[in-house]
Short mmCIF file of C-alpha atoms (C1' of nucleotides) in Angstrom, two decimals:
data_model
loop_
_atom_site.label_atom_id
_atom_site.label_comp_id
_atom_site.label_asym_id
_atom_site.label_seq_id
_atom_site.Cartn_x
_atom_site.Cartn_y
_atom_site.Cartn_z
CA MET A 1 -16.02 4.88 17.43
CA ASN A 2 -19.18 5.38 15.44
CA GLN A 3 -20.24 2.07 13.88
CA SER A 4 -21.18 3.91 10.70
CA TYR A 5 -17.49 4.58 10.13
CA ARG A 6 -16.74 0.85 9.90
CA LEU A 7 -16.06 -0.53 6.45
CA SER A 8 -15.33 -3.88 4.86
CA SER A 9 -11.85 -5.35 5.10
CA VAL A 10 -11.40 -4.86 1.35
CA GLU A 11 -12.33 -1.19 1.65
CA ILE A 12 -9.99 -0.67 4.60
CA ALA A 13 -7.16 -2.37 2.70
CA THR A 14 -7.89 -0.15 -0.30
CA TYR A 15 -7.83 3.07 1.72
CA ALA A 16 -4.70 1.92 3.56
CA LYS A 17 -3.01 1.48 0.17
CA VAL A 18 -4.10 4.93 -1.01
CA MET A 19 -2.56 6.41 2.16
CA SER A 20 0.54 4.19 2.08
CA ASP A 21 2.52 6.58 -0.07
CA PRO A 22 4.40 9.16 2.08
CA THR A 23 3.53 12.03 -0.28
CA ARG A 24 -0.18 11.20 -0.33
CA LEU A 25 -0.22 10.63 3.44
CA LEU A 26 1.24 14.10 4.04
CA ILE A 27 -1.07 15.70 1.46
CA ILE A 28 -3.96 14.23 3.45
CA LYS A 29 -2.53 15.54 6.71
CA LEU A 30 -2.09 19.01 5.17
CA VAL A 31 -5.58 19.24 3.66
CA SER A 32 -7.09 18.04 6.93
CA LYS A 33 -6.18 21.51 8.30
CA LYS A 34 -6.82 23.76 5.29
CA GLU A 35 -7.02 23.84 1.51
CA TYR A 36 -3.99 23.96 -0.79
CA CYS A 37 -3.57 24.48 -4.51
CA VAL A 38 -1.43 22.27 -6.73
CA CYS A 39 1.38 24.82 -7.13
CA GLN A 40 1.75 25.04 -3.33
CA PHE A 41 2.20 21.27 -3.08
CA VAL A 42 4.74 21.37 -5.93
CA GLU A 43 6.80 23.93 -3.98
CA MET A 44 6.43 22.29 -0.58
CA PHE A 45 7.17 18.74 -1.68
CA GLU A 46 9.78 19.84 -4.24
CA MET A 47 8.28 17.38 -6.65
CA SER A 48 7.28 17.72 -10.30
CA GLN A 49 3.84 19.13 -11.10
CA PRO A 50 2.68 15.97 -12.93
CA SER A 51 3.70 13.79 -10.00
CA ILE A 52 1.71 15.94 -7.56
CA SER A 53 -1.25 16.05 -9.96
CA GLN A 54 -1.24 12.27 -10.23
CA HIS A 55 -1.22 11.84 -6.46
CA LEU A 56 -4.11 14.31 -6.17
CA LYS A 57 -5.99 12.50 -8.91
CA LYS A 58 -5.68 9.24 -6.99
CA LEU A 59 -6.82 10.83 -3.71
CA LYS A 60 -9.76 12.42 -5.53
CA SER A 61 -10.72 9.24 -7.37
CA PHE A 62 -11.02 7.45 -4.03
CA GLY A 63 -13.11 10.29 -2.64
CA LEU A 64 -10.60 11.39 -0.02
CA VAL A 65 -10.18 14.96 -1.27
CA GLU A 66 -12.39 17.52 -2.97
CA GLU A 67 -11.38 19.92 -5.70
CA THR A 68 -12.66 23.47 -6.07
CA ARG A 69 -11.63 25.72 -8.94
CA ARG A 70 -11.04 29.38 -8.22
CA GLY A 71 -9.50 31.47 -10.98
CA GLN A 72 -6.57 29.67 -12.50
CA TRP A 73 -6.07 27.54 -9.41
CA ARG A 74 -7.53 24.29 -8.21
CA PHE A 75 -7.75 23.96 -4.48
CA TYR A 76 -7.84 20.62 -2.73
CA SER A 77 -9.34 19.97 0.67
CA LEU A 78 -10.28 16.96 2.77
CA ASN A 79 -13.63 15.44 1.81
CA THR A 80 -15.15 15.26 5.27
CA ALA A 81 -18.20 13.52 3.82
CA SER A 82 -16.14 10.55 2.65
CA ASP A 83 -17.02 7.05 3.88
CA ALA A 84 -13.34 6.81 4.74
CA ILE A 85 -13.21 9.88 6.98
CA GLY A 86 -12.98 7.66 10.09
CA ILE A 87 -10.02 5.61 8.93
CA VAL A 88 -8.38 8.72 7.44
CA HIS A 89 -8.45 10.51 10.78
CA ALA A 90 -7.40 7.37 12.62
CA ILE A 91 -4.32 7.09 10.44
CA ILE A 92 -3.24 10.74 10.37
CA ASN A 93 -3.80 11.02 14.13
CA HIS A 94 -0.96 8.51 14.52
CA ILE A 95 1.53 10.82 12.83
CA SER A 96 3.63 12.67 15.38
CA ASP A 97 3.13 16.44 15.54
CA GLN A 98 6.92 16.68 15.53
CA ASP A 99 7.24 14.69 12.30
CA GLU A 100 10.33 16.08 10.58
CA ARG A 101 8.98 15.82 7.06
CA TYR A 102 5.69 17.51 7.98
CA ILE A 103 7.47 20.40 9.73
CA GLU A 104 9.74 20.87 6.70
CA LEU A 105 6.68 21.06 4.45
CA ILE A 106 4.94 23.65 6.60
CA ASN A 107 8.12 25.75 6.65
CA LYS A 108 8.20 25.77 2.86
CA GLU A 109 4.56 26.84 2.57
CA ARG A 110 3.99 30.12 0.68
CA PRO A 111 0.78 32.03 -0.15
CA VAL A 112 -0.80 31.06 -3.44
CA ASP A 113 -0.12 34.32 -5.35
CA CYS A 114 3.61 34.09 -4.57
CA GLY A 115 4.12 30.95 -6.62
CA MET B 1 -4.36 8.53 22.27
CA ASN B 2 -1.03 7.93 23.96
CA GLN B 3 1.60 10.20 22.42
CA SER B 4 4.12 7.34 22.60
CA TYR B 5 2.12 5.56 19.91
CA ARG B 6 2.75 8.36 17.41
CA LEU B 7 5.25 7.67 14.68
CA SER B 8 6.84 9.52 11.79
CA SER B 9 4.89 9.97 8.57
CA VAL B 10 7.30 7.64 6.80
CA GLU B 11 6.72 4.94 9.42
CA ILE B 12 2.94 5.35 9.25
CA ALA B 13 3.06 5.13 5.44
CA THR B 14 5.19 1.99 5.73
CA TYR B 15 2.83 0.27 8.17
CA ALA B 16 -0.17 1.34 6.08
CA LYS B 17 1.43 -0.37 3.09
CA VAL B 18 2.10 -3.56 5.06
CA MET B 19 -1.58 -3.63 6.04
CA SER B 20 -2.86 -2.58 2.60
CA ASP B 21 -3.10 -6.15 1.33
CA PRO B 22 -6.50 -7.73 2.14
CA THR B 23 -4.92 -11.04 3.12
CA ARG B 24 -2.40 -9.46 5.48
CA LEU B 25 -5.03 -7.12 6.91
CA LEU B 26 -7.26 -10.08 7.79
CA ILE B 27 -4.34 -12.11 9.14
CA ILE B 28 -3.67 -9.19 11.49
CA LYS B 29 -7.32 -9.05 12.52
CA LEU B 30 -7.31 -12.81 13.18
CA VAL B 31 -4.10 -12.87 15.23
CA SER B 32 -5.32 -9.90 17.25
CA LYS B 33 -7.77 -12.35 18.88
CA LYS B 34 -5.71 -15.57 19.09
CA GLU B 35 -2.79 -17.39 17.57
CA TYR B 36 -2.97 -19.39 14.33
CA CYS B 37 -0.60 -21.75 12.59
CA VAL B 38 0.32 -21.53 8.92
CA CYS B 39 -1.77 -24.54 7.88
CA GLN B 40 -4.87 -22.96 9.40
CA PHE B 41 -4.37 -19.80 7.36
CA VAL B 42 -3.83 -21.91 4.22
CA GLU B 43 -7.20 -23.60 4.78
CA MET B 44 -9.10 -20.49 5.80
CA PHE B 45 -7.82 -18.23 3.02
CA GLU B 46 -7.79 -21.04 0.43
CA MET B 47 -4.43 -19.80 -0.72
CA SER B 48 -1.19 -21.63 -1.45
CA GLN B 49 1.14 -22.35 1.46
CA PRO B 50 4.04 -20.32 -0.01
CA SER B 51 1.80 -17.33 -0.50
CA ILE B 52 0.64 -17.43 3.12
CA SER B 53 4.22 -17.95 4.33
CA GLN B 54 5.38 -14.94 2.35
CA HIS B 55 2.67 -12.73 3.82
CA LEU B 56 3.58 -13.92 7.32
CA LYS B 57 7.25 -13.28 6.62
CA LYS B 58 6.46 -9.69 5.66
CA LEU B 59 4.30 -9.14 8.75
CA LYS B 60 7.06 -10.61 10.92
CA SER B 61 9.83 -8.62 9.25
CA PHE B 62 7.97 -5.41 10.11
CA GLY B 63 7.49 -6.59 13.69
CA LEU B 64 3.72 -6.86 13.52
CA VAL B 65 3.49 -10.56 14.38
CA GLU B 66 5.46 -12.97 16.52
CA GLU B 67 6.28 -16.57 15.69
CA THR B 68 6.43 -19.41 18.22
CA ARG B 69 7.36 -22.97 17.23
CA ARG B 70 5.52 -25.81 18.88
CA GLY B 71 6.06 -29.31 17.52
CA GLN B 72 5.86 -29.28 13.77
CA TRP B 73 3.80 -26.10 13.74
CA ARG B 74 4.65 -22.43 13.78
CA PHE B 75 2.08 -20.26 15.48
CA TYR B 76 1.69 -16.60 14.71
CA SER B 77 0.25 -14.01 17.05
CA LEU B 78 0.03 -10.22 17.23
CA ASN B 79 3.19 -8.60 18.57
CA THR B 80 1.58 -6.37 21.18
CA ALA B 81 4.99 -4.85 21.96
CA SER B 82 5.34 -3.44 18.44
CA ASP B 83 5.86 0.30 17.96
CA ALA B 84 3.02 -0.01 15.47
CA ILE B 85 0.47 -1.50 17.87
CA GLY B 86 -1.43 1.80 18.02
CA ILE B 87 -1.86 2.21 14.28
CA VAL B 88 -2.53 -1.52 13.90
CA HIS B 89 -5.44 -1.37 16.34
CA ALA B 90 -6.68 1.89 14.84
CA ILE B 91 -6.85 0.27 11.42
CA ILE B 92 -8.40 -3.07 12.36
CA ASN B 93 -10.93 -1.32 14.59
CA HIS B 94 -12.34 0.24 11.43
CA ILE B 95 -13.20 -3.13 9.93
CA SER B 96 -16.86 -3.96 10.41
CA ASP B 97 -17.63 -6.91 12.68
CA GLN B 98 -20.01 -8.05 9.96
CA ASP B 99 -17.28 -8.05 7.31
CA GLU B 100 -18.24 -10.82 4.89
CA ARG B 101 -14.72 -11.96 4.17
CA TYR B 102 -13.83 -12.12 7.87
CA ILE B 103 -16.95 -14.13 8.73
CA GLU B 104 -16.19 -16.55 5.90
CA LEU B 105 -12.68 -17.06 7.26
CA ILE B 106 -13.89 -17.74 10.78
CA ASN B 107 -16.41 -20.25 9.44
CA LYS B 108 -13.62 -22.16 7.69
CA GLU B 109 -11.48 -22.27 10.83
CA ARG B 110 -10.53 -25.79 12.00
CA PRO B 111 -8.44 -26.99 14.96
CA VAL B 112 -4.76 -27.42 14.21
CA ASP B 113 -4.58 -31.22 14.42
CA CYS B 114 -7.41 -31.56 11.88
CA GLY B 115 -5.33 -30.09 9.06
"C1'" DT C 1 16.72 -44.20 9.55
"C1'" DT C 2 13.42 -43.73 6.04
"C1'" DT C 3 9.07 -41.31 5.23
"C1'" DA C 4 5.55 -37.95 5.95
"C1'" DT C 5 4.21 -33.41 7.41
"C1'" DA C 6 4.71 -28.41 8.17
"C1'" DT C 7 6.92 -24.61 6.76
"C1'" DA C 8 10.37 -21.65 4.42
"C1'" DT C 9 12.82 -20.11 0.53
"C1'" DA C 10 14.16 -19.41 -4.29
"C1'" DA C 11 13.27 -18.24 -8.91
"C1'" DG C 12 10.25 -16.67 -12.34
"C1'" DT C 13 6.36 -13.62 -13.94
"C1'" DA C 14 2.35 -10.53 -14.79
"C1'" DA C 15 0.43 -6.56 -13.01
"C1'" DA C 16 0.60 -2.39 -10.35
"C1'" DT C 17 3.10 1.66 -8.78
"C1'" DG C 18 5.30 6.11 -8.96
"C1'" DG C 19 8.25 8.56 -11.21
"C1'" DT C 20 9.75 10.91 -15.87
"C1'" DT C 21 9.16 13.93 -20.23
"C1'" DA C 22 6.09 15.74 -23.59
"C1'" DT C 23 1.78 17.60 -24.68
"C1'" DA C 24 -3.10 19.14 -24.01
"C1'" DT C 25 -6.43 22.17 -21.84
"C1'" DA C 26 -8.38 26.04 -19.69
"C1'" DA C 27 -8.36 30.37 -17.44
"C1'" DA C 28 -6.01 35.09 -17.03
"C1'" DT C 29 -3.70 38.76 -19.16
"C1'" DG C 30 -1.68 41.82 -22.59
"C1'" DC D 1 -6.74 37.02 -30.47
"C1'" DA D 2 -1.96 35.63 -28.74
"C1'" DT D 3 0.59 34.55 -24.72
"C1'" DT D 4 1.31 33.19 -20.16
"C1'" DT D 5 0.13 30.46 -16.18
"C1'" DA D 6 -1.88 26.54 -13.71
"C1'" DT D 7 -3.10 22.09 -14.13
"C1'" DA D 8 -4.20 17.60 -16.30
"C1'" DT D 9 -3.18 13.82 -19.15
"C1'" DA D 10 -0.57 10.58 -22.03
"C1'" DA D 11 3.15 7.65 -22.92
"C1'" DC D 12 7.03 5.52 -21.23
"C1'" DC D 13 10.02 3.10 -17.79
"C1'" DA D 14 12.21 1.06 -13.58
"C1'" DT D 15 10.84 -0.92 -9.41
"C1'" DT D 16 7.86 -3.33 -6.42
"C1'" DT D 17 4.25 -6.53 -5.51
"C1'" DA D 18 1.94 -10.86 -4.97
"C1'" DC D 19 1.36 -14.67 -6.96
"C1'" DT D 20 3.18 -19.29 -9.14
"C1'" DT D 21 6.07 -23.76 -9.18
"C1'" DA D 22 9.96 -26.16 -7.50
"C1'" DT D 23 12.93 -27.20 -3.83
"C1'" DA D 24 15.02 -27.04 0.87
"C1'" DT D 25 14.65 -27.69 5.84
"C1'" DA D 26 13.15 -29.33 10.17
"C1'" DT D 27 10.30 -31.97 13.11
"C1'" DA D 28 7.34 -36.26 13.83
"C1'" DA D 29 6.20 -40.69 13.07
"C1'" DA D 30 6.76 -45.33 11.29
#
DNA sequence: TTTATATATAAGTAAATGGTTATATAAATG
DNA sequence: CATTTATATAACCATTTACTTATATATAAA
């Protein structure tokens, strides 16, 4: 592992907490592959829009995701320039590819303009 | 990475939460090298004995540490047989060796019978 | 067998967390 | 400009968290 990816124990604890919510953890796993807009998350997670927005706000405030506005939508993607990119990948790499919840989410995914 | 170390997203989120407290994270890093008794942690962390005991109880209840009783002391060590051993190592490997808090702890370490 | 030591547990509490409903904002569309 | 759509934010609330103090337990030592 690249030494530059190592952080203080307080930072690691902080990032671990940010990723310790199952919704946020799966959002991170999803955006590590491609970008998603808020309405897609709302459909996939079957959660309220404010709840999703608040999770995204937390992920953004800790620098884990980036937001880009396009038309009426805001797209979120992994911030690969984050100091935490090392620990983020380390954690999501430990999620099984057969994770039931993740597979369910992917199956519910719809193109943006369908929402 | 060994596929057998992969867990569900809910499990990973759960273990991330257990390790998201700075005290517990550093306890895990310490016991990954050698065993410690409760009174050593109390001295090193300069925290109350009940607080340390409660953190250890949580780590033990999630299977991350093992307890062995010897005389009047209870020694805690990393449970290397844990399902979570992969994610545990992944996380603590991201803590810098120069972490200030960790170095402070090590400097305060005293042999058991000195307590 | 009393006393000291190491640790656990219980009960209480302030702060943080993650949801809810209601409302604000900002872009697209008629 | 008025309305719809996508998203954010605010206010509220129940639950969880991590500490505190007080007490229980179990081993060691006197």
